[in-house]
PDB file of C-alpha atoms in Angstrom:
ATOM      1  CA  UNK A   4      28.912  11.123 -49.554  1.00  0.00           C
ATOM      2  CA  UNK A   5      25.388  11.660 -48.794  1.00  0.00           C
ATOM      3  CA  UNK A   6      25.577   7.542 -47.933  1.00  0.00           C
ATOM      4  CA  UNK A   7      28.220   8.198 -45.341  1.00  0.00           C
ATOM      5  CA  UNK A   8      26.638  10.889 -43.543  1.00  0.00           C
ATOM      6  CA  UNK A   9      23.161   8.744 -43.652  1.00  0.00           C
ATOM      7  CA  UNK A  10      25.487   6.078 -42.038  1.00  0.00           C
ATOM      8  CA  UNK A  11      26.670   8.153 -39.296  1.00  0.00           C
ATOM      9  CA  UNK A  12      23.578   9.580 -38.273  1.00  0.00           C
ATOM     10  CA  UNK A  13      22.152   6.092 -38.087  1.00  0.00           C
ATOM     11  CA  UNK A  14      25.018   5.451 -35.379  1.00  0.00           C
ATOM     12  CA  UNK A  15      24.089   8.327 -33.863  1.00  0.00           C
ATOM     13  CA  UNK A  16      21.200   7.676 -33.607  1.00  0.00           C
ATOM     14  CA  UNK A  17      21.456   4.330 -32.359  1.00  0.00           C
ATOM     15  CA  UNK A  18      24.590   5.081 -29.808  1.00  0.00           C
ATOM     16  CA  UNK A  19      21.853   8.005 -28.574  1.00  0.00           C
ATOM     17  CA  UNK A  20      19.444   5.675 -28.408  1.00  0.00           C
ATOM     18  CA  UNK A  21      20.908   2.773 -26.389  1.00  0.00           C
ATOM     19  CA  UNK A  22      22.250   5.203 -24.312  1.00  0.00           C
ATOM     20  CA  UNK A  23      19.190   6.641 -23.095  1.00  0.00           C
ATOM     21  CA  UNK A  24      17.772   3.674 -22.362  1.00  0.00           C
ATOM     22  CA  UNK A  25      20.673   2.376 -20.447  1.00  0.00           C
ATOM     23  CA  UNK A  26      23.099  -0.483 -20.967  1.00  0.00           C
ATOM     24  CA  UNK A  27      19.942  -3.278 -20.020  1.00  0.00           C
ATOM     25  CA  UNK A  28      17.747  -2.009 -22.365  1.00  0.00           C
ATOM     26  CA  UNK A  29      15.523  -0.228 -20.087  1.00  0.00           C
ATOM     27  CA  UNK A  30      13.392   2.952 -20.680  1.00  0.00           C
ATOM     28  CA  UNK A  31      14.261   4.699 -17.237  1.00  0.00           C
ATOM     29  CA  UNK A  32      17.352   3.878 -15.281  1.00  0.00           C
ATOM     30  CA  UNK A  33      17.301   6.824 -12.689  1.00  0.00           C
ATOM     31  CA  UNK A  34      14.346   6.169 -10.698  1.00  0.00           C
ATOM     32  CA  UNK A  35      12.811   7.947  -7.734  1.00  0.00           C
ATOM     33  CA  UNK A  36       9.971   7.528  -5.383  1.00  0.00           C
ATOM     34  CA  UNK A  37       8.051  10.336  -3.276  1.00  0.00           C
ATOM     35  CA  UNK A  38       6.032   8.264  -1.572  1.00  0.00           C
ATOM     36  CA  UNK A  39       6.007   4.514   0.704  1.00  0.00           C
ATOM     37  CA  UNK A  40       4.433   2.620  -1.540  1.00  0.00           C
ATOM     38  CA  UNK A  41       6.032   3.624  -4.602  1.00  0.00           C
ATOM     39  CA  UNK A  42       9.175   2.415  -2.936  1.00  0.00           C
ATOM     40  CA  UNK A  43       7.533  -0.554  -1.889  1.00  0.00           C
ATOM     41  CA  UNK A  44       6.423  -1.473  -5.672  1.00  0.00           C
ATOM     42  CA  UNK A  45       9.346  -0.085  -7.477  1.00  0.00           C
ATOM     43  CA  UNK A  46      11.872  -2.087  -5.172  1.00  0.00           C
ATOM     44  CA  UNK A  47      10.289  -4.980  -5.963  1.00  0.00           C
ATOM     45  CA  UNK A  48       9.947  -4.183  -9.800  1.00  0.00           C
ATOM     46  CA  UNK A  49      13.557  -3.371 -10.959  1.00  0.00           C
ATOM     47  CA  UNK A  50      17.057  -3.919 -10.500  1.00  0.00           C
ATOM     48  CA  UNK A  51      18.195  -1.805  -7.396  1.00  0.00           C
ATOM     49  CA  UNK A  52      20.868   0.293  -9.600  1.00  0.00           C
ATOM     50  CA  UNK A  53      18.553   1.950 -11.587  1.00  0.00           C
ATOM     51  CA  UNK A  54      16.697   3.184  -8.271  1.00  0.00           C
ATOM     52  CA  UNK A  55      18.687   6.836  -6.855  1.00  0.00           C
ATOM     53  CA  UNK A  56      16.540   7.826  -4.100  1.00  0.00           C
ATOM     54  CA  UNK A  57      13.153   6.875  -2.442  1.00  0.00           C
ATOM     55  CA  UNK A  58      10.808   9.256  -0.349  1.00  0.00           C
ATOM     56  CA  UNK A  59      11.982   9.526   3.238  1.00  0.00           C
ATOM     57  CA  UNK A  60      13.133   8.281   6.406  1.00  0.00           C
ATOM     58  CA  UNK A  61       9.291   6.706   6.957  1.00  0.00           C
ATOM     59  CA  UNK A  62      10.653   3.707   4.975  1.00  0.00           C
ATOM     60  CA  UNK A  63      13.032   2.931   7.516  1.00  0.00           C
ATOM     61  CA  UNK A  64      10.595   2.383  10.353  1.00  0.00           C
ATOM     62  CA  UNK A  65       9.654  -1.029  10.809  1.00  0.00           C
ATOM     63  CA  UNK A  66       6.168  -0.249  12.140  1.00  0.00           C
ATOM     64  CA  UNK A  67       5.798   1.759   8.807  1.00  0.00           C
ATOM     65  CA  UNK A  68       7.203   0.199   6.248  1.00  0.00           C
ATOM     66  CA  UNK A  69       7.300  -3.431   4.158  1.00  0.00           C
ATOM     67  CA  UNK A  70      10.825  -2.418   3.157  1.00  0.00           C
ATOM     68  CA  UNK A  71      12.345  -0.813   5.877  1.00  0.00           C
ATOM     69  CA  UNK A  72      15.761  -3.073   5.643  1.00  0.00           C
ATOM     70  CA  UNK A  73      16.291  -2.637   1.838  1.00  0.00           C
ATOM     71  CA  UNK A  74      15.523   1.451   2.339  1.00  0.00           C
ATOM     72  CA  UNK A  75      18.568   1.755   4.250  1.00  0.00           C
ATOM     73  CA  UNK A  76      20.682   1.597   1.188  1.00  0.00           C
ATOM     74  CA  UNK A  77      19.260   4.344  -0.743  1.00  0.00           C
ATOM     75  CA  UNK A  78      19.016   8.468  -0.644  1.00  0.00           C
ATOM     76  CA  UNK A  79      15.908   9.725   1.092  1.00  0.00           C
ATOM     77  CA  UNK A  80      14.399  13.003  -0.606  1.00  0.00           C
ATOM     78  CA  UNK A  81      11.895  13.788   1.645  1.00  0.00           C
ATOM     79  CA  UNK A  82      10.032  15.802  -0.623  1.00  0.00           C
ATOM     80  CA  UNK A  83      12.796  18.245  -1.048  1.00  0.00           C
ATOM     81  CA  UNK A  84      13.295  19.266  -4.810  1.00  0.00           C
ATOM     82  CA  UNK A  85      16.476  20.176  -4.318  1.00  0.00           C
ATOM     83  CA  UNK A  86      17.235  16.710  -3.248  1.00  0.00           C
ATOM     84  CA  UNK A  87      15.608  15.268  -5.761  1.00  0.00           C
ATOM     85  CA  UNK A  88      16.960  17.676  -8.979  1.00  0.00           C
ATOM     86  CA  UNK A  89      20.898  16.716  -7.800  1.00  0.00           C
ATOM     87  CA  UNK A  90      19.881  12.957  -8.037  1.00  0.00           C
ATOM     88  CA  UNK A  91      19.142  13.865 -11.539  1.00  0.00           C
ATOM     89  CA  UNK A  92      16.016  11.036 -12.288  1.00  0.00           C
ATOM     90  CA  UNK A  93      14.688   9.984 -15.357  1.00  0.00           C
ATOM     91  CA  UNK A  94      11.607   9.278 -13.651  1.00  0.00           C
ATOM     92  CA  UNK A  95       9.792  10.363 -10.718  1.00  0.00           C
ATOM     93  CA  UNK A  96       6.941   8.487  -9.029  1.00  0.00           C
ATOM     94  CA  UNK A  97       4.352  10.423  -7.313  1.00  0.00           C
ATOM     95  CA  UNK A  98       0.600   9.945  -5.938  1.00  0.00           C
ATOM     96  CA  UNK A  99      -2.485  11.905  -6.210  1.00  0.00           C
ATOM     97  CA  UNK A 100      -2.903  12.712  -2.727  1.00  0.00           C
ATOM     98  CA  UNK A 101       0.614  14.957  -2.384  1.00  0.00           C
ATOM     99  CA  UNK A 102       0.097  18.326  -2.241  1.00  0.00           C
ATOM    100  CA  UNK A 103      -0.299  20.087  -6.021  1.00  0.00           C
ATOM    101  CA  UNK A 104       2.434  22.931  -5.516  1.00  0.00           C
ATOM    102  CA  UNK A 105       5.156  20.023  -4.651  1.00  0.00           C
ATOM    103  CA  UNK A 106       3.569  17.818  -7.721  1.00  0.00           C
ATOM    104  CA  UNK A 107       3.908  21.296  -9.877  1.00  0.00           C
ATOM    105  CA  UNK A 108       7.337  21.872  -8.950  1.00  0.00           C
ATOM    106  CA  UNK A 109       8.688  18.455 -10.099  1.00  0.00           C
ATOM    107  CA  UNK A 110       7.004  18.440 -13.662  1.00  0.00           C
ATOM    108  CA  UNK A 111       8.515  22.103 -14.183  1.00  0.00           C
ATOM    109  CA  UNK A 112      11.616  20.491 -13.674  1.00  0.00           C
ATOM    110  CA  UNK A 113      11.023  18.573 -16.943  1.00  0.00           C
ATOM    111  CA  UNK A 114      11.581  15.438 -15.202  1.00  0.00           C
ATOM    112  CA  UNK A 115       9.186  12.438 -16.418  1.00  0.00           C
ATOM    113  CA  UNK A 116       6.954  12.469 -13.235  1.00  0.00           C
ATOM    114  CA  UNK A 117       4.355   9.173 -13.219  1.00  0.00           C
ATOM    115  CA  UNK A 118       1.316  10.081 -10.615  1.00  0.00           C
ATOM    116  CA  UNK A 119      -0.513   6.941  -9.666  1.00  0.00           C
ATOM    117  CA  UNK A 120      -4.272   6.965  -8.402  1.00  0.00           C
ATOM    118  CA  UNK A 121      -4.055   5.765  -4.844  1.00  0.00           C
ATOM    119  CA  UNK A 122      -5.972   2.707  -4.773  1.00  0.00           C
ATOM    120  CA  UNK A 123      -8.800   1.950  -2.536  1.00  0.00           C
ATOM    121  CA  UNK A 124      -9.346  -1.764  -3.453  1.00  0.00           C
ATOM    122  CA  UNK A 125      -7.718  -4.752  -4.689  1.00  0.00           C
ATOM    123  CA  UNK A 126      -8.277  -4.632  -8.364  1.00  0.00           C
ATOM    124  CA  UNK A 127      -7.157  -1.505  -8.468  1.00  0.00           C
ATOM    125  CA  UNK A 128      -3.772  -2.265  -6.797  1.00  0.00           C
ATOM    126  CA  UNK A 129      -3.000  -4.765  -9.086  1.00  0.00           C
ATOM    127  CA  UNK A 130      -3.741  -2.210 -12.340  1.00  0.00           C
ATOM    128  CA  UNK A 131      -1.185  -0.171 -10.424  1.00  0.00           C
ATOM    129  CA  UNK A 132       1.273  -2.241 -10.596  1.00  0.00           C
ATOM    130  CA  UNK A 133       0.693  -3.782 -13.715  1.00  0.00           C
ATOM    131  CA  UNK A 134       0.590   0.136 -15.084  1.00  0.00           C
ATOM    132  CA  UNK A 135       3.874   0.472 -13.188  1.00  0.00           C
ATOM    133  CA  UNK A 136       5.664  -2.406 -14.114  1.00  0.00           C
ATOM    134  CA  UNK A 137       4.950  -1.582 -17.847  1.00  0.00           C
ATOM    135  CA  UNK A 138       6.340   2.100 -17.514  1.00  0.00           C
ATOM    136  CA  UNK A 139       9.651   0.467 -16.278  1.00  0.00           C
ATOM    137  CA  UNK A 140       9.818  -1.878 -18.866  1.00  0.00           C
ATOM    138  CA  UNK A 141       9.194  -5.242 -16.253  1.00  0.00           C
ATOM    139  CA  UNK A 142       5.799  -6.004 -17.772  1.00  0.00           C
ATOM    140  CA  UNK A 143       7.051  -9.464 -16.595  1.00  0.00           C
ATOM    141  CA  UNK A 144       7.639  -8.700 -13.059  1.00  0.00           C
ATOM    142  CA  UNK A 145       4.273  -6.997 -12.656  1.00  0.00           C
ATOM    143  CA  UNK A 146       2.349 -10.006 -13.149  1.00  0.00           C
ATOM    144  CA  UNK A 147       4.406 -12.244 -11.301  1.00  0.00           C
ATOM    145  CA  UNK A 148       3.704 -10.029  -8.460  1.00  0.00           C
ATOM    146  CA  UNK A 149       0.002 -10.311  -9.364  1.00  0.00           C
ATOM    147  CA  UNK A 150       0.047 -13.782  -9.518  1.00  0.00           C
ATOM    148  CA  UNK A 151       1.469 -14.121  -6.495  1.00  0.00           C
ATOM    149  CA  UNK A 152      -1.144 -11.520  -4.676  1.00  0.00           C
ATOM    150  CA  UNK A 153      -3.870 -13.999  -6.245  1.00  0.00           C
ATOM    151  CA  UNK A 154      -2.832 -16.704  -5.268  1.00  0.00           C
ATOM    152  CA  UNK A 155      -2.746 -16.012  -1.886  1.00  0.00           C
ATOM    153  CA  UNK A 156      -5.907 -14.645  -1.955  1.00  0.00           C
ATOM    154  CA  UNK A 157      -7.555 -17.905  -3.517  1.00  0.00           C
ATOM    155  CA  UNK A 158      -5.916 -20.257  -1.093  1.00  0.00           C
ATOM    156  CA  UNK A 159      -7.340 -18.061   1.805  1.00  0.00           C
ATOM    157  CA  UNK A 160     -10.604 -17.616   0.483  1.00  0.00           C
ATOM    158  CA  UNK A 161     -10.434 -21.442   0.580  1.00  0.00           C
ATOM    159  CA  UNK A 162      -9.189 -21.783   4.153  1.00  0.00           C
ATOM    160  CA  UNK A 163     -11.860 -19.594   4.760  1.00  0.00           C
ATOM    161  CA  UNK A 164     -14.610 -21.428   3.217  1.00  0.00           C
ATOM    162  CA  UNK A 165     -12.864 -25.052   4.193  1.00  0.00           C
ATOM    163  CA  UNK A 166     -12.462 -24.300   8.163  1.00  0.00           C
ATOM    164  CA  UNK A 167     -15.565 -21.763   8.832  1.00  0.00           C
ATOM    165  CA  UNK A 168     -19.765 -22.273   8.409  1.00  0.00           C
ATOM    166  CA  UNK A 169     -21.364 -19.190  10.109  1.00  0.00           C
ATOM    167  CA  UNK A 170     -22.506 -16.311   9.724  1.00  0.00           C
ATOM    168  CA  UNK A 171     -21.026 -13.520   7.732  1.00  0.00           C
ATOM    169  CA  UNK A 172     -19.306 -11.270  10.480  1.00  0.00           C
ATOM    170  CA  UNK A 173     -19.361  -7.558  11.186  1.00  0.00           C
ATOM    171  CA  UNK A 174     -15.600  -6.281  11.598  1.00  0.00           C
ATOM    172  CA  UNK A 175     -15.227  -2.723  13.010  1.00  0.00           C
ATOM    173  CA  UNK A 176     -11.919  -1.141  12.411  1.00  0.00           C
ATOM    174  CA  UNK A 177     -11.542   1.475  15.469  1.00  0.00           C
ATOM    175  CA  UNK A 178      -8.117   3.050  15.802  1.00  0.00           C
ATOM    176  CA  UNK A 179      -7.396   4.303  19.591  1.00  0.00           C
ATOM    177  CA  UNK A 180      -8.133   7.912  18.165  1.00  0.00           C
ATOM    178  CA  UNK A 181     -11.353   6.386  17.621  1.00  0.00           C
ATOM    179  CA  UNK A 182     -11.272   6.529  13.790  1.00  0.00           C
ATOM    180  CA  UNK A 183     -13.023   4.208  11.734  1.00  0.00           C
ATOM    181  CA  UNK A 184     -12.792   3.038   7.911  1.00  0.00           C
ATOM    182  CA  UNK A 185     -15.680   2.955   6.007  1.00  0.00           C
ATOM    183  CA  UNK A 186     -16.273   2.786   2.502  1.00  0.00           C
ATOM    184  CA  UNK A 187     -13.881   3.486  -0.588  1.00  0.00           C
ATOM    185  CA  UNK A 188     -11.043   2.116   1.344  1.00  0.00           C
ATOM    186  CA  UNK A 189      -8.949  -0.592   1.336  1.00  0.00           C
ATOM    187  CA  UNK A 190      -9.706  -1.869   4.732  1.00  0.00           C
ATOM    188  CA  UNK A 191     -13.619  -2.247   3.333  1.00  0.00           C
ATOM    189  CA  UNK A 192     -12.671  -4.243   0.247  1.00  0.00           C
ATOM    190  CA  UNK A 193      -9.863  -5.936   2.660  1.00  0.00           C
ATOM    191  CA  UNK A 194     -12.859  -7.112   4.867  1.00  0.00           C
ATOM    192  CA  UNK A 195     -15.056  -8.092   1.840  1.00  0.00           C
ATOM    193  CA  UNK A 196     -12.671 -10.224   0.290  1.00  0.00           C
ATOM    194  CA  UNK A 197     -12.687 -12.157   3.672  1.00  0.00           C
ATOM    195  CA  UNK A 198     -16.271 -12.629   3.487  1.00  0.00           C
ATOM    196  CA  UNK A 199     -16.778 -10.581   6.317  1.00  0.00           C
ATOM    197  CA  UNK A 200     -18.762  -7.273   6.051  1.00  0.00           C
ATOM    198  CA  UNK A 201     -17.196  -3.805   7.122  1.00  0.00           C
ATOM    199  CA  UNK A 202     -19.561  -2.543  10.093  1.00  0.00           C
ATOM    200  CA  UNK A 203     -19.238   0.984   9.200  1.00  0.00           C
ATOM    201  CA  UNK A 204     -19.256   0.715   5.260  1.00  0.00           C
ATOM    202  CA  UNK A 205     -22.251  -0.937   5.848  1.00  0.00           C
ATOM    203  CA  UNK A 206     -23.528   1.879   7.876  1.00  0.00           C
ATOM    204  CA  UNK A 207     -23.141   4.021   5.053  1.00  0.00           C
ATOM    205  CA  UNK A 208     -19.536   5.458   6.642  1.00  0.00           C
ATOM    206  CA  UNK A 209     -17.189   6.831   3.831  1.00  0.00           C
ATOM    207  CA  UNK A 210     -13.644   7.093   3.912  1.00  0.00           C
ATOM    208  CA  UNK A 211     -11.753   7.491   6.927  1.00  0.00           C
ATOM    209  CA  UNK A 212     -14.126   9.218  10.086  1.00  0.00           C
ATOM    210  CA  UNK A 213     -14.267   9.762  13.617  1.00  0.00           C
ATOM    211  CA  UNK A 214     -17.111   8.370  15.478  1.00  0.00           C
ATOM    212  CA  UNK A 215     -18.922   8.226  18.717  1.00  0.00           C
ATOM    213  CA  UNK A 216     -18.916   5.534  21.326  1.00  0.00           C
ATOM    214  CA  UNK A 217     -22.745   6.152  21.016  1.00  0.00           C
ATOM    215  CA  UNK A 218     -22.105   4.651  17.104  1.00  0.00           C
ATOM    216  CA  UNK A 219     -19.930   2.071  18.149  1.00  0.00           C
ATOM    217  CA  UNK A 220     -22.955   0.550  20.363  1.00  0.00           C
ATOM    218  CA  UNK A 221     -25.395   1.068  17.747  1.00  0.00           C
ATOM    219  CA  UNK A 222     -22.954  -0.983  14.870  1.00  0.00           C
ATOM    220  CA  UNK A 223     -22.753  -3.776  17.737  1.00  0.00           C
ATOM    221  CA  UNK A 224     -19.797  -5.482  15.618  1.00  0.00           C
ATOM    222  CA  UNK A 225     -18.695  -8.885  16.069  1.00  0.00           C
ATOM    223  CA  UNK A 226     -15.162  -8.381  15.539  1.00  0.00           C
ATOM    224  CA  UNK A 227     -13.520  -4.961  16.631  1.00  0.00           C
ATOM    225  CA  UNK A 228      -9.890  -4.330  15.183  1.00  0.00           C
ATOM    226  CA  UNK A 229      -7.320  -1.883  16.551  1.00  0.00           C
ATOM    227  CA  UNK A 230      -4.774  -1.019  14.509  1.00  0.00           C
ATOM    228  CA  UNK A 231      -1.038  -0.442  16.304  1.00  0.00           C
ATOM    229  CA  UNK A 232       2.342   1.817  15.306  1.00  0.00           C
ATOM    230  CA  UNK A 233       5.156   2.998  16.820  1.00  0.00           C
ATOM    231  CA  UNK A 234       4.128   7.115  18.581  1.00  0.00           C
ATOM    232  CA  UNK A 235       0.109   6.006  18.366  1.00  0.00           C
ATOM    233  CA  UNK A 236      -1.557   5.869  21.764  1.00  0.00           C
ATOM    234  CA  UNK A 237      -0.931   2.593  23.519  1.00  0.00           C
ATOM    235  CA  UNK A 238      -2.969   0.524  21.414  1.00  0.00           C
ATOM    236  CA  UNK A 239      -3.045  -2.465  24.026  1.00  0.00           C
ATOM    237  CA  UNK A 240      -3.873  -0.103  27.288  1.00  0.00           C
ATOM    238  CA  UNK A 241      -7.097   1.428  24.201  1.00  0.00           C
ATOM    239  CA  UNK A 242      -7.705  -2.648  23.912  1.00  0.00           C
ATOM    240  CA  UNK A 243      -8.484  -3.081  27.762  1.00  0.00           C
ATOM    241  CA  UNK A 244      -9.995   0.258  28.042  1.00  0.00           C
ATOM    242  CA  UNK A 245     -12.823  -0.798  25.235  1.00  0.00           C
ATOM    243  CA  UNK A 246     -12.744  -4.715  26.625  1.00  0.00           C
ATOM    244  CA  UNK A 247     -13.557  -2.902  30.353  1.00  0.00           C
ATOM    245  CA  UNK A 248     -15.643   0.221  29.609  1.00  0.00           C
ATOM    246  CA  UNK A 249     -19.208  -0.500  31.024  1.00  0.00           C
ATOM    247  CA  UNK A 250     -20.972   1.297  28.296  1.00  0.00           C
ATOM    248  CA  UNK A 251     -19.088  -1.591  25.819  1.00  0.00           C
ATOM    249  CA  UNK A 252     -20.443  -4.195  27.886  1.00  0.00           C
ATOM    250  CA  UNK A 253     -22.944  -5.826  25.565  1.00  0.00           C
ATOM    251  CA  UNK A 254     -20.948  -5.487  22.306  1.00  0.00           C
ATOM    252  CA  UNK A 255     -20.683  -8.707  20.827  1.00  0.00           C
ATOM    253  CA  UNK A 256     -16.806  -8.362  20.237  1.00  0.00           C
ATOM    254  CA  UNK A 257     -16.711  -7.735  23.811  1.00  0.00           C
ATOM    255  CA  UNK A 258     -18.376 -10.466  25.175  1.00  0.00           C
ATOM    256  CA  UNK A 259     -16.887 -12.703  23.111  1.00  0.00           C
ATOM    257  CA  UNK A 260     -13.054 -11.523  23.166  1.00  0.00           C
ATOM    258  CA  UNK A 261     -13.233 -10.839  19.369  1.00  0.00           C
ATOM    259  CA  UNK A 262     -10.868  -7.619  20.084  1.00  0.00           C
ATOM    260  CA  UNK A 263      -7.538  -7.837  17.819  1.00  0.00           C
ATOM    261  CA  UNK A 264      -4.749  -5.808  17.405  1.00  0.00           C
ATOM    262  CA  UNK A 265      -2.824  -5.694  14.188  1.00  0.00           C
ATOM    263  CA  UNK A 266      -0.098  -4.142  13.324  1.00  0.00           C
ATOM    264  CA  UNK A 267      -1.282  -0.520  10.329  1.00  0.00           C
ATOM    265  CA  UNK A 268       1.026  -1.118   8.132  1.00  0.00           C
ATOM    266  CA  UNK A 269      -0.465  -4.456   7.565  1.00  0.00           C
ATOM    267  CA  UNK A 270      -4.102  -2.524   6.955  1.00  0.00           C
ATOM    268  CA  UNK A 271      -2.817  -0.056   5.347  1.00  0.00           C
ATOM    269  CA  UNK A 272      -0.201  -0.344   2.495  1.00  0.00           C
ATOM    270  CA  UNK A 273      -1.195   0.640  -1.209  1.00  0.00           C
ATOM    271  CA  UNK A 274       1.288  -1.914  -3.009  1.00  0.00           C
ATOM    272  CA  UNK A 275       1.681  -5.309  -3.228  1.00  0.00           C
ATOM    273  CA  UNK A 276       2.008  -5.872   0.495  1.00  0.00           C
ATOM    274  CA  UNK A 277      -2.020  -5.496   0.354  1.00  0.00           C
ATOM    275  CA  UNK A 278      -2.090  -8.982   0.440  1.00  0.00           C
ATOM    276  CA  UNK A 279      -0.778  -9.294   3.566  1.00  0.00           C
ATOM    277  CA  UNK A 280      -3.331  -7.534   5.507  1.00  0.00           C
ATOM    278  CA  UNK A 281      -6.035  -9.351   3.804  1.00  0.00           C
ATOM    279  CA  UNK A 282      -3.847 -12.856   4.708  1.00  0.00           C
ATOM    280  CA  UNK A 283      -3.329 -11.362   8.441  1.00  0.00           C
ATOM    281  CA  UNK A 284      -7.471 -10.234   8.666  1.00  0.00           C
ATOM    282  CA  UNK A 285      -8.562 -13.235   7.524  1.00  0.00           C
ATOM    283  CA  UNK A 286      -6.452 -15.806   9.630  1.00  0.00           C
ATOM    284  CA  UNK A 287      -7.220 -13.587  12.878  1.00  0.00           C
ATOM    285  CA  UNK A 288     -10.238 -13.148  12.354  1.00  0.00           C
ATOM    286  CA  UNK A 289     -11.224 -16.979  11.864  1.00  0.00           C
ATOM    287  CA  UNK A 290      -8.499 -18.266  13.822  1.00  0.00           C
ATOM    288  CA  UNK A 291      -7.022 -19.988  10.994  1.00  0.00           C
ATOM    289  CA  UNK A 292      -3.719 -21.779  11.223  1.00  0.00           C
ATOM    290  CA  UNK A 293      -0.810 -21.039   9.445  1.00  0.00           C
ATOM    291  CA  UNK A 294      -0.239 -23.182   6.057  1.00  0.00           C
TER     292      UNK A 294
END
């Protein structure tokens, strides 16, 4: 009798385990993401049937999202805890920049929560992808994403080395709100990886900060990158303003007409799409042909 009871117990344990893991043997099968970067990563890591909800309407904006078409097919949570609970997720992906009270509310639901540290450079981005891939049981897919990033970076760096023999260029991001990106930002690392110098970072500016015209003149960059996105001040007008402003006439970037408009989403992703931004910067700054 004891043997029969033990056998029943083993069978029940096995059935419960299989149910918990899902039909495909994966640990989490009802995944919800509350950030755009989380959306971009998880959509490339798991079968879409394992995703119950994504962050919000922002992921359907072509100017902001790399997954705007795919994202249309998923419920949007918009940081609404009740909406999230109704989706019955078994894993919720959040980020360290989210409001602490929201993170606390999510944790209080008893749902498994993965809060990632927002990457500030290429290496941290690869580490995040690997961590998330392992968490959801998709280590091979994670490695494939990382390898793609590494291979493309190596190819770009070789192309730059083969085609550009000049000095290191000083690059400044300058938004139409007069903000720049200094040290400890993805932009700083992106510029470094293509062999350039982030003018703001070199000057000791940390993070994202507003800078004066006088500071721009002092930095005197070789190249100015102006991010563009929907709803922003007309960046083309701002570019023309910079080019035609008498106080900027002696800037190297102005004299050599090295002011470029680049999509904000290309410069800002903290997902595998970071490599797209690095490629865009490199090809734009060094005037490289597509290979």
